[in-house]
Short mmCIF file of C-alpha atoms in Angstrom, two decimals:
data_model
loop_
_atom_site.label_atom_id
_atom_site.label_comp_id
_atom_site.label_asym_id
_atom_site.label_seq_id
_atom_site.Cartn_x
_atom_site.Cartn_y
_atom_site.Cartn_z
CA MET A 1 -1.38 -19.76 -7.94
CA LYS A 2 -4.69 -18.37 -6.70
CA THR A 3 -4.36 -15.19 -4.69
CA LEU A 4 -6.63 -12.54 -3.18
CA ARG A 5 -4.04 -9.84 -3.78
CA SER A 6 -2.92 -8.27 -7.01
CA ILE A 7 0.67 -9.47 -7.20
CA GLU A 8 3.04 -7.30 -9.22
CA LYS A 9 4.68 -9.33 -11.95
CA GLU A 10 8.44 -9.27 -12.20
CA ILE A 11 9.41 -6.60 -14.70
CA ASN A 12 11.73 -7.50 -17.57
CA PRO A 13 14.52 -4.88 -17.37
CA LYS A 14 15.27 -5.31 -21.07
CA ASN A 15 11.66 -4.60 -22.05
CA PRO A 16 9.76 -3.17 -19.05
CA PHE A 17 6.50 -2.58 -20.96
CA GLU A 18 6.28 -5.98 -22.62
CA ASP A 19 3.29 -6.98 -20.46
CA CYS A 20 1.45 -3.66 -20.84
CA LYS A 21 -1.67 -4.44 -22.85
CA LEU A 22 -2.85 -0.82 -22.86
CA ASP A 23 -0.09 0.51 -25.15
CA ARG A 24 1.13 3.04 -22.61
CA GLU A 25 4.87 2.94 -23.25
CA LYS A 26 4.50 5.86 -25.66
CA TYR A 27 3.29 8.06 -22.79
CA ALA A 28 6.32 7.13 -20.70
CA ASP A 29 8.62 8.04 -23.60
CA ASN A 30 6.95 11.43 -24.05
CA LEU A 31 7.24 12.23 -20.35
CA THR A 32 10.90 11.19 -20.38
CA ARG A 33 11.60 13.65 -23.20
CA ILE A 34 9.99 16.43 -21.14
CA ILE A 35 12.23 15.62 -18.18
CA GLU A 36 15.29 15.66 -20.41
CA ASN A 37 14.36 19.09 -21.73
CA TYR A 38 13.83 20.59 -18.27
CA PRO A 39 16.77 19.33 -16.18
CA SER A 40 16.57 22.30 -13.83
CA GLY A 41 13.91 20.40 -11.91
CA PHE A 42 10.14 20.53 -11.46
CA VAL A 43 7.21 18.66 -9.91
CA MET A 44 4.94 16.59 -12.15
CA ALA A 45 1.61 15.09 -11.07
CA LEU A 46 0.46 11.86 -12.68
CA ASN A 47 -3.22 12.38 -11.96
CA ASN A 48 -5.61 9.43 -12.34
CA ARG A 49 -8.31 7.76 -10.30
CA TRP A 50 -7.73 4.62 -8.26
CA GLY A 51 -7.84 1.57 -10.53
CA ASP A 52 -6.63 3.41 -13.64
CA GLY A 53 -3.24 1.67 -13.55
CA LYS A 54 -0.99 4.43 -12.20
CA THR A 55 1.25 2.17 -10.13
CA PHE A 56 1.54 -0.40 -12.94
CA PHE A 57 2.58 2.40 -15.30
CA VAL A 58 4.97 4.05 -12.84
CA ASN A 59 6.75 0.78 -12.03
CA ARG A 60 7.45 0.11 -15.70
CA TRP A 61 8.34 3.69 -16.49
CA ARG A 62 10.89 3.95 -13.70
CA ALA A 63 12.35 0.57 -14.72
CA LYS A 64 12.84 1.88 -18.24
CA LEU A 65 14.28 5.16 -16.96
CA LYS A 66 16.81 3.28 -14.89
CA GLU A 67 17.70 0.33 -17.10
CA LYS A 68 17.32 1.79 -20.59
CA GLU A 69 17.70 5.56 -20.21
CA GLY A 70 20.43 5.76 -17.56
CA PHE A 71 18.55 7.89 -15.01
CA GLN A 72 19.01 7.67 -11.26
CA VAL A 73 15.55 6.83 -9.93
CA VAL A 74 14.13 6.88 -6.40
CA TYR A 75 10.76 5.33 -5.48
CA TYR A 76 8.92 6.28 -2.30
CA ASN A 77 5.52 4.82 -1.39
CA ALA A 78 4.26 7.52 0.95
CA TRP A 79 1.22 5.57 2.12
CA GLU A 80 3.33 2.66 3.35
CA ASP A 81 5.37 5.08 5.45
CA ASP A 82 2.85 7.60 6.76
CA TYR A 83 3.27 6.21 10.26
CA SER A 84 6.69 7.90 10.24
CA GLU A 85 7.19 10.90 12.50
CA ASN A 86 9.15 12.80 9.87
CA ALA A 87 8.66 12.59 6.11
CA LEU A 88 12.03 14.22 5.38
CA VAL A 89 13.86 11.40 7.11
CA SER A 90 11.93 8.83 5.11
CA ILE A 91 12.57 10.51 1.76
CA ILE A 92 16.29 10.92 2.41
CA SER A 93 16.43 7.30 3.52
CA GLU A 94 14.99 6.20 0.17
CA ILE A 95 17.54 8.36 -1.65
CA THR A 96 20.41 6.71 0.21
CA GLU A 97 18.99 3.28 -0.66
CA ASP A 98 18.08 3.83 -4.33
CA ILE A 99 20.80 6.09 -5.72
CA GLU A 100 23.57 3.91 -7.11
CA ASN A 101 27.26 4.79 -7.00
CA ASN A 102 26.56 7.85 -4.88
CA ASP A 103 29.34 10.09 -3.70
CA LYS A 104 29.63 9.26 0.01
CA LYS A 105 31.30 12.55 0.87
CA LEU A 106 28.56 14.63 -0.75
CA LEU A 107 25.86 12.42 0.73
CA ASP A 108 27.35 12.82 4.19
CA ILE A 109 27.18 16.59 3.76
CA VAL A 110 23.49 16.36 2.83
CA LEU A 111 22.83 14.30 5.94
CA GLU A 112 24.86 16.63 8.13
CA LYS A 113 23.07 19.73 6.82
CA GLY A 114 19.72 18.02 7.17
CA THR A 115 20.24 17.12 10.81
CA GLY A 116 19.22 20.59 11.95
CA LEU A 117 15.93 20.25 10.09
CA PHE A 118 14.72 17.20 11.93
CA VAL A 119 16.42 16.87 15.30
CA LYS A 120 12.98 16.28 16.81
CA SER A 121 12.82 12.95 15.00
CA LEU A 122 15.90 11.41 16.58
CA PRO A 123 14.86 7.74 16.71
CA VAL A 124 14.35 7.57 12.96
CA LEU A 125 17.16 9.96 12.07
CA LEU A 126 19.79 8.07 13.97
CA LYS A 127 19.09 4.86 12.10
CA ILE A 128 20.26 6.66 8.97
CA ALA A 129 22.69 9.34 10.08
CA VAL A 130 24.64 7.27 12.60
CA LYS A 131 25.40 4.60 10.02
CA LYS A 132 26.61 7.24 7.58
CA LEU A 133 28.47 9.57 9.94
CA ALA A 134 29.40 8.00 13.25
CA GLY A 135 29.25 4.30 12.73
CA LYS A 136 27.31 1.86 14.87
CA ASP A 137 29.57 2.30 17.92
CA GLY A 138 28.88 6.04 18.10
CA TYR A 139 25.13 5.71 18.42
CA GLU A 140 24.80 6.31 22.18
CA ASP A 141 27.22 9.27 22.29
CA LEU A 142 25.56 11.03 19.37
CA ALA A 143 22.08 10.47 20.79
CA THR A 144 23.16 11.94 24.13
CA LEU A 145 24.84 14.94 22.51
CA ILE A 146 21.84 15.95 20.38
CA GLY A 147 19.47 15.28 23.27
CA GLU A 148 21.40 17.76 25.42
CA GLU A 149 21.30 20.39 22.68
CA MET A 150 17.52 20.03 22.36
CA GLY A 151 17.15 20.82 26.04
CA LYS A 152 18.76 24.28 25.73
CA PRO A 153 16.39 27.29 25.55
CA PHE A 154 16.27 29.46 22.42
CA GLN A 155 17.80 32.92 22.79
CA SER A 156 15.13 34.54 20.67
CA LEU A 157 12.63 33.86 17.93
CA ILE A 158 14.73 35.94 15.56
CA ASP A 159 17.82 33.87 16.16
CA GLU A 160 15.79 30.76 15.63
CA TYR A 161 14.44 32.06 12.32
CA LYS A 162 17.91 33.05 11.08
CA ASN A 163 19.42 29.75 12.05
CA GLN A 164 16.60 27.81 10.43
CA LYS A 165 16.95 29.81 7.23
CA LYS A 166 20.69 29.15 7.11
CA THR A 167 20.07 25.48 7.75
CA VAL A 168 17.60 25.25 4.87
CA GLU A 169 19.95 27.07 2.52
CA GLY A 170 22.84 24.84 3.52
CA PHE A 171 20.76 21.72 3.01
CA ARG A 172 19.59 22.84 -0.44
CA GLU A 173 23.12 23.69 -1.53
CA ALA A 174 24.40 20.31 -0.37
CA LEU A 175 21.47 18.53 -2.06
CA LYS A 176 22.07 20.41 -5.31
CA ALA A 177 25.75 19.43 -5.35
CA PHE A 178 24.87 15.81 -4.62
CA ALA A 179 22.20 15.68 -7.36
CA GLU A 180 24.53 17.17 -9.94
CA LYS A 181 27.24 14.61 -9.20
CA ALA A 182 25.01 11.55 -8.66
CA GLY A 183 22.85 12.20 -11.72
CA ASN A 184 25.77 12.00 -14.16
CA GLY A 185 24.42 14.82 -16.28
CA LYS A 186 20.77 13.83 -15.90
CA PRO A 187 18.24 14.84 -13.25
CA ILE A 188 17.46 12.47 -10.40
CA ILE A 189 13.82 11.41 -10.65
CA ILE A 190 11.97 10.83 -7.38
CA PHE A 191 8.62 9.03 -7.68
CA ILE A 192 6.20 9.49 -4.78
CA ASP A 193 3.33 7.04 -4.97
CA GLU A 194 -0.05 6.95 -3.19
CA LEU A 195 0.31 10.31 -1.48
CA ASP A 196 -3.46 10.75 -1.72
CA ARG A 197 -3.98 7.73 0.55
CA CYS A 198 -1.86 9.14 3.39
CA LYS A 199 -3.00 10.82 6.56
CA PRO A 200 -3.77 14.46 5.64
CA SER A 201 -1.04 15.76 7.94
CA TYR A 202 1.58 13.51 6.37
CA ALA A 203 0.50 14.35 2.82
CA VAL A 204 0.82 18.08 3.52
CA GLU A 205 4.21 17.55 5.18
CA VAL A 206 5.54 15.73 2.11
CA LEU A 207 4.33 18.50 -0.20
CA GLU A 208 5.90 21.20 1.95
CA ILE A 209 9.21 19.33 2.04
CA ILE A 210 9.24 19.00 -1.74
CA LYS A 211 8.46 22.68 -2.19
CA HIS A 212 10.79 24.23 0.37
CA LEU A 213 13.70 21.80 0.63
CA PHE A 214 13.95 19.86 -2.64
CA SER A 215 13.31 22.61 -5.20
CA VAL A 216 16.83 22.47 -6.59
CA ASP A 217 18.38 21.84 -9.98
CA ASN A 218 18.60 18.25 -11.22
CA ILE A 219 15.79 16.84 -9.08
CA VAL A 220 12.42 16.03 -10.64
CA PHE A 221 9.48 14.76 -8.59
CA VAL A 222 6.69 12.64 -10.06
CA LEU A 223 3.65 12.46 -7.79
CA SER A 224 1.41 9.51 -8.64
CA VAL A 225 -1.91 10.63 -7.17
CA ASP A 226 -5.65 11.00 -7.46
CA LYS A 227 -5.59 14.78 -7.33
CA GLU A 228 -9.22 15.08 -6.23
CA GLN A 229 -8.58 12.81 -3.25
CA LEU A 230 -5.41 14.69 -2.37
CA ALA A 231 -7.29 18.00 -2.50
CA ASN A 232 -9.86 16.56 -0.08
CA SER A 233 -7.04 15.50 2.26
CA ILE A 234 -5.76 19.06 2.28
CA LYS A 235 -9.22 20.34 3.20
CA GLY A 236 -9.33 17.81 6.01
CA TYR A 237 -5.93 18.87 7.29
CA TYR A 238 -6.88 22.54 7.51
CA GLY A 239 -10.38 21.69 8.74
CA SER A 240 -12.15 24.11 6.47
CA ASP A 241 -14.28 23.85 3.34
CA GLN A 242 -13.12 27.36 2.54
CA ILE A 243 -9.75 25.95 1.52
CA ASP A 244 -9.65 25.23 -2.22
CA GLY A 245 -7.55 22.08 -2.31
CA THR A 246 -7.07 22.22 -6.07
CA GLU A 247 -5.76 25.80 -5.93
CA TYR A 248 -3.55 24.87 -2.98
CA LEU A 249 -1.93 22.09 -5.02
CA LYS A 250 -0.98 24.55 -7.75
CA ARG A 251 1.64 25.89 -5.34
CA PHE A 252 3.47 22.59 -5.57
CA ILE A 253 2.73 21.09 -8.99
CA ASP A 254 4.35 22.53 -12.12
CA LEU A 255 3.07 20.04 -14.67
CA GLU A 256 0.14 17.64 -14.72
CA PHE A 257 -0.46 14.56 -16.87
CA SER A 258 -3.28 12.02 -16.88
CA LEU A 259 -3.11 8.62 -18.53
CA PRO A 260 -5.76 8.61 -21.27
CA LYS A 261 -8.70 6.28 -20.85
CA PRO A 262 -7.76 3.01 -22.56
CA GLN A 263 -9.81 1.14 -25.11
CA LEU A 264 -12.40 -0.83 -23.13
CA GLY A 265 -11.60 -4.21 -24.68
CA LYS A 266 -7.91 -3.84 -23.89
CA PHE A 267 -8.72 -2.75 -20.35
CA VAL A 268 -10.94 -5.80 -19.77
CA GLU A 269 -8.24 -8.10 -21.13
CA ALA A 270 -5.61 -6.50 -18.89
CA THR A 271 -7.93 -6.83 -15.88
CA PHE A 272 -8.47 -10.52 -16.68
CA GLU A 273 -4.74 -11.05 -16.51
CA ALA A 274 -4.26 -8.95 -13.36
CA LEU A 275 -7.01 -10.92 -11.56
CA HIS A 276 -5.66 -14.30 -12.72
CA PHE A 277 -8.75 -15.43 -14.63
CA ASN A 278 -6.57 -17.72 -16.75
CA GLU A 279 -6.24 -20.16 -13.87
CA HIS A 280 -10.00 -20.70 -13.82
CA PHE A 281 -10.35 -21.23 -17.56
CA ILE A 282 -7.42 -23.67 -17.76
CA THR A 283 -8.94 -25.75 -14.96
CA PHE A 284 -12.37 -25.56 -16.56
CA ARG A 285 -11.13 -26.81 -19.94
CA ASN A 286 -9.09 -29.56 -18.32
CA GLN A 287 -12.11 -30.84 -16.43
CA TYR A 288 -14.68 -30.65 -19.20
CA GLY A 289 -12.71 -30.72 -22.44
CA GLN A 290 -14.86 -27.88 -23.74
CA THR A 291 -14.79 -27.22 -27.47
CA VAL A 292 -16.00 -23.69 -26.73
CA ASP A 293 -13.30 -21.48 -25.22
CA GLU A 294 -14.99 -19.65 -22.36
CA LYS A 295 -12.31 -16.98 -21.99
CA PRO A 296 -12.78 -15.05 -25.27
CA GLN A 297 -16.54 -15.38 -24.88
CA LEU A 298 -16.41 -13.84 -21.41
CA LEU A 299 -14.01 -11.14 -22.63
CA ASN A 300 -16.40 -10.12 -25.40
CA PHE A 301 -19.42 -10.46 -23.15
CA THR A 302 -17.90 -8.28 -20.40
CA THR A 303 -16.80 -5.63 -22.90
CA THR A 304 -20.26 -5.51 -24.49
CA PHE A 305 -21.95 -5.33 -21.11
CA ALA A 306 -19.67 -2.61 -19.70
CA GLN A 307 -20.02 -0.54 -22.87
CA ASN A 308 -23.81 -0.81 -22.87
CA LYS A 309 -24.10 0.18 -19.20
CA ASN A 310 -21.45 2.88 -19.67
CA LEU A 311 -19.55 1.54 -16.68
CA LYS A 312 -16.47 3.41 -15.53
CA LEU A 313 -13.21 1.49 -15.59
CA ARG A 314 -13.17 1.26 -11.82
CA ALA A 315 -16.71 -0.17 -11.73
CA THR A 316 -15.81 -2.68 -14.44
CA LYS A 317 -12.77 -3.81 -12.48
CA GLN A 318 -14.79 -4.15 -9.27
CA LEU A 319 -17.41 -6.22 -11.09
CA LEU A 320 -14.75 -8.56 -12.46
CA SER A 321 -13.10 -8.75 -9.05
CA LYS A 322 -16.38 -9.95 -7.55
CA LEU A 323 -16.77 -12.46 -10.38
CA ARG A 324 -13.27 -13.78 -9.75
CA THR A 325 -14.05 -14.27 -6.07
CA VAL A 326 -17.26 -16.16 -6.86
CA LEU A 327 -15.52 -18.36 -9.44
CA TYR A 328 -12.88 -19.34 -6.90
CA SER A 329 -15.62 -20.51 -4.54
CA PHE A 330 -16.49 -23.36 -6.92
CA HIS A 331 -14.90 -26.79 -6.80
CA LYS A 332 -12.81 -27.86 -9.78
CA ASN A 333 -15.53 -30.20 -11.02
CA ASP A 334 -18.30 -27.60 -10.78
CA TYR A 335 -19.95 -25.98 -13.78
CA THR A 336 -19.57 -22.21 -13.40
CA ILE A 337 -21.34 -20.39 -16.28
CA PRO A 338 -19.38 -17.10 -15.90
CA ASN A 339 -21.53 -15.00 -18.28
CA ILE A 340 -24.66 -15.63 -16.22
CA LEU A 341 -22.73 -15.05 -13.01
CA LEU A 342 -21.58 -11.66 -14.28
CA ILE A 343 -25.17 -10.57 -14.97
CA LEU A 344 -26.40 -11.79 -11.60
CA ILE A 345 -23.52 -10.14 -9.72
CA TYR A 346 -24.29 -6.84 -11.42
CA LEU A 347 -27.99 -7.10 -10.55
CA GLN A 348 -27.18 -8.00 -6.95
CA SER A 349 -24.82 -5.00 -6.69
CA THR A 350 -26.88 -2.34 -8.43
CA GLU A 351 -30.45 -3.56 -8.96
CA ILE A 352 -31.12 -5.56 -5.82
CA GLU A 353 -34.91 -5.54 -6.28
CA VAL A 354 -34.61 -7.37 -9.60
CA PHE A 355 -32.12 -9.80 -8.08
CA GLU A 356 -34.49 -10.57 -5.20
CA LYS A 357 -37.42 -11.10 -7.59
CA ILE A 358 -35.37 -13.64 -9.54
CA LYS A 359 -34.44 -15.34 -6.30
CA LYS A 360 -38.10 -15.48 -5.17
CA LYS A 361 -39.40 -16.59 -8.61
CA GLU A 362 -41.45 -13.42 -8.85
CA ILE A 363 -40.67 -12.67 -12.50
CA SER A 364 -41.46 -14.70 -15.58
CA ILE A 365 -38.99 -16.13 -18.07
CA GLU A 366 -40.23 -13.51 -20.53
CA GLU A 367 -39.38 -10.69 -18.08
CA LEU A 368 -35.97 -12.15 -17.30
CA LEU A 369 -35.00 -12.43 -20.97
CA LYS A 370 -36.13 -8.84 -21.51
CA ILE A 371 -33.98 -7.64 -18.61
CA ASN A 372 -31.05 -9.60 -20.01
CA LYS A 373 -31.38 -7.92 -23.43
CA GLU A 374 -31.65 -4.47 -21.88
CA LEU A 375 -28.46 -5.06 -19.91
CA LEU A 376 -26.57 -6.01 -23.05
CA PHE A 377 -28.04 -4.13 -26.00
CA SER A 378 -30.23 -1.20 -25.00
CA GLY A 379 -27.65 1.58 -24.82
CA ASN A 380 -24.10 2.05 -26.06
CA SER A 381 -23.17 -1.52 -26.99
CA PRO A 382 -22.87 -2.91 -30.53
CA LYS A 383 -25.90 -4.49 -32.13
CA LYS A 384 -26.73 -8.03 -31.11
CA SER A 385 -26.07 -9.23 -34.66
CA LYS A 386 -22.34 -8.68 -34.13
CA ILE A 387 -22.10 -11.40 -31.47
CA PRO A 388 -24.95 -13.80 -32.34
CA ASN A 389 -23.42 -17.13 -31.33
CA ALA A 390 -22.18 -15.98 -27.94
CA PHE A 391 -25.47 -14.27 -27.15
CA ASN A 392 -27.61 -17.18 -28.36
CA ARG A 393 -25.69 -19.60 -26.20
CA HIS A 394 -25.89 -17.21 -23.24
CA GLU A 395 -29.62 -16.65 -23.71
CA LEU A 396 -30.30 -20.37 -24.07
CA ILE A 397 -28.42 -21.17 -20.85
CA LEU A 398 -30.21 -18.39 -18.98
CA TYR A 399 -33.54 -19.69 -20.29
CA SER A 400 -32.78 -23.23 -19.16
CA LEU A 401 -31.46 -22.26 -15.70
CA TYR A 402 -34.53 -20.22 -14.88
CA SER A 403 -36.92 -22.77 -16.42
CA ASN A 404 -35.48 -25.45 -14.19
CA TYR A 405 -35.77 -23.10 -11.23
CA LEU A 406 -39.48 -22.77 -12.04
CA ASN A 407 -39.71 -26.58 -12.12
CA GLU A 408 -39.89 -26.77 -15.90
CA HIS A 409 -37.26 -29.29 -16.94
CA PHE A 410 -35.53 -28.02 -20.06
CA VAL A 411 -34.08 -30.32 -22.76
CA ILE A 412 -33.25 -29.70 -26.42
CA ASP A 413 -31.87 -32.36 -28.72
CA LEU A 414 -31.22 -32.70 -32.44
CA THR A 415 -34.74 -34.06 -33.10
CA ASP A 416 -36.27 -30.86 -31.76
CA VAL A 417 -34.23 -28.70 -34.10
CA LYS A 418 -35.01 -30.80 -37.19
CA ASN A 419 -38.71 -30.05 -36.74
CA LYS A 420 -38.57 -26.28 -36.91
CA GLU A 421 -42.27 -25.70 -36.38
CA ASN A 422 -42.45 -27.81 -33.23
CA PHE A 423 -39.20 -26.33 -32.00
CA GLN A 424 -40.53 -22.79 -32.45
CA SER A 425 -43.64 -23.62 -30.44
CA ARG A 426 -41.46 -24.19 -27.38
CA PHE A 427 -40.50 -20.51 -27.36
CA GLU A 428 -43.75 -18.92 -28.48
CA LYS A 429 -44.44 -17.40 -25.05
CA VAL A 430 -41.11 -15.60 -24.78
CA SER A 431 -39.36 -12.90 -26.79
CA ILE A 432 -36.31 -14.99 -27.57
CA ASP A 433 -34.78 -14.42 -31.01
CA PHE A 434 -35.94 -17.73 -32.40
CA GLU A 435 -34.39 -17.48 -35.88
CA SER A 436 -30.92 -16.71 -34.52
CA LEU A 437 -31.25 -19.43 -31.90
CA TYR A 438 -32.47 -21.94 -34.48
CA ASN A 439 -29.61 -21.16 -36.87
CA TYR A 440 -27.10 -21.39 -34.03
CA LEU A 441 -28.33 -24.80 -32.85
CA SER A 442 -28.69 -26.14 -36.40
CA ASN A 443 -24.95 -25.69 -36.89
CA GLN A 444 -23.95 -27.49 -33.70
CA GLY A 445 -24.12 -31.04 -35.13
CA ASN A 446 -25.11 -33.92 -32.88
CA PHE A 447 -25.89 -32.60 -29.44
CA VAL A 448 -28.24 -32.73 -26.54
CA PHE A 449 -28.68 -29.50 -24.56
CA GLU A 450 -29.77 -30.45 -21.08
CA THR A 451 -28.83 -29.22 -17.66
CA GLU A 452 -29.97 -30.12 -14.19
CA TYR A 453 -28.69 -26.84 -12.81
CA MET A 454 -31.01 -24.11 -11.66
CA ILE A 455 -30.29 -20.42 -11.33
CA ASP A 456 -30.38 -20.61 -7.53
CA TYR A 457 -27.20 -22.70 -7.79
CA LEU A 458 -25.42 -19.52 -8.91
CA ILE A 459 -27.35 -17.18 -6.61
CA GLU A 460 -26.23 -19.15 -3.54
CA LYS A 461 -22.59 -18.85 -4.60
CA ILE A 462 -22.93 -15.10 -5.11
CA GLU A 463 -24.58 -14.54 -1.73
CA LEU A 464 -22.01 -16.68 0.04
CA SER A 465 -19.18 -14.70 -1.51
CA GLU A 466 -20.95 -11.44 -0.65
CA THR A 467 -20.44 -12.15 3.05
CA LEU A 468 -16.72 -11.74 2.38
CA LYS A 469 -15.49 -8.19 1.82
CA PHE A 470 -12.65 -7.78 -0.66
CA ASN A 471 -11.07 -4.38 -1.32
CA ASN A 472 -9.87 -4.90 -4.88
#
């Protein structure tokens, strides 16, 4: 099914990492061993940029922790809940939902001790505490009682401080007892995802809660964040560039780990699957009965291109996301030419002047082929000789699309190839690799290469899709 959103696949509890194409299960296993060796509790930051696969990794790691390793696991998406008036209420709510076979008596004590910490957040608190302590029928009486207490004046700031300190100590003691019993000899692991995307005030509140209320034995926090973004949020919260957000975070984070950059080819393949490219290629083959499988060609082409341009993983994913959107704008019977689309989308995104010159017919075929080669083979990519057939086919299609756009109808058939000298004369004005092209076409058997399509056919699709803004 075509979708504009990245839909999380159902995870196989027996083998949570079976669909991980980046070989990251080994990192999860290493982190699990660290948690087992430090059960007294700590805060770990999983620090990677957006688009590096943190959430994908975390979802499979916590599934393995729960299903295969026997840990009690809590998951809290902070960004989805940053509208909440009190982060403590939200975190405790997730604990009550996710911890299995919890001791109700100990949990009730945690809730009772915690009440004094967040009486100012009654509407949210009561949804949790009333169900656990008073039952549904006691809602109105309890709300009235606490409301009356809030209206009483404080006797002194000192009394307030002492009472608050006792409340915190009582809450931590109750939480420690609950974690020891509920964890069954293992620490409870609380994952907090997307904290860096929260409102600065909420992000700071969550960090302070973790530090001052949840620093007890048998509770481990894993913060899945972009640490640089989170540091910027902290600066924004305090309203000063004098605040060093990175140093501030050291108060809260005991251990930091970053997922290593994956092999580019594996990353591209995983992105293809995440963006549902398979649906396009299946439809394409069904409609045209192609003997050439477009998917591996596009995989290799994208990898070569991204490597040559030294694109970051995030930029590569964004480029493929745009390509996916453009491909889905075609009808099932349309010819799509994804390799050429990828080049044009890149030019339109990063080298708009070149894109506009192509659109206005202001560059020659010779210049276009030169630009094409520079995009693919001028920098860090493998030599062209390693992918001759794919490149020759790509270059031939690009040549024909632009020739037709310049009103030069382009046809090659078997007769042309048999007469090598005449065939070569057709390309004498351009820097196309004639020998490679000739050898490629000579091995294709009976064929006629002809297309009525022009490059503006693809340009129009790209510009139409550009009017839509997708945040993938």
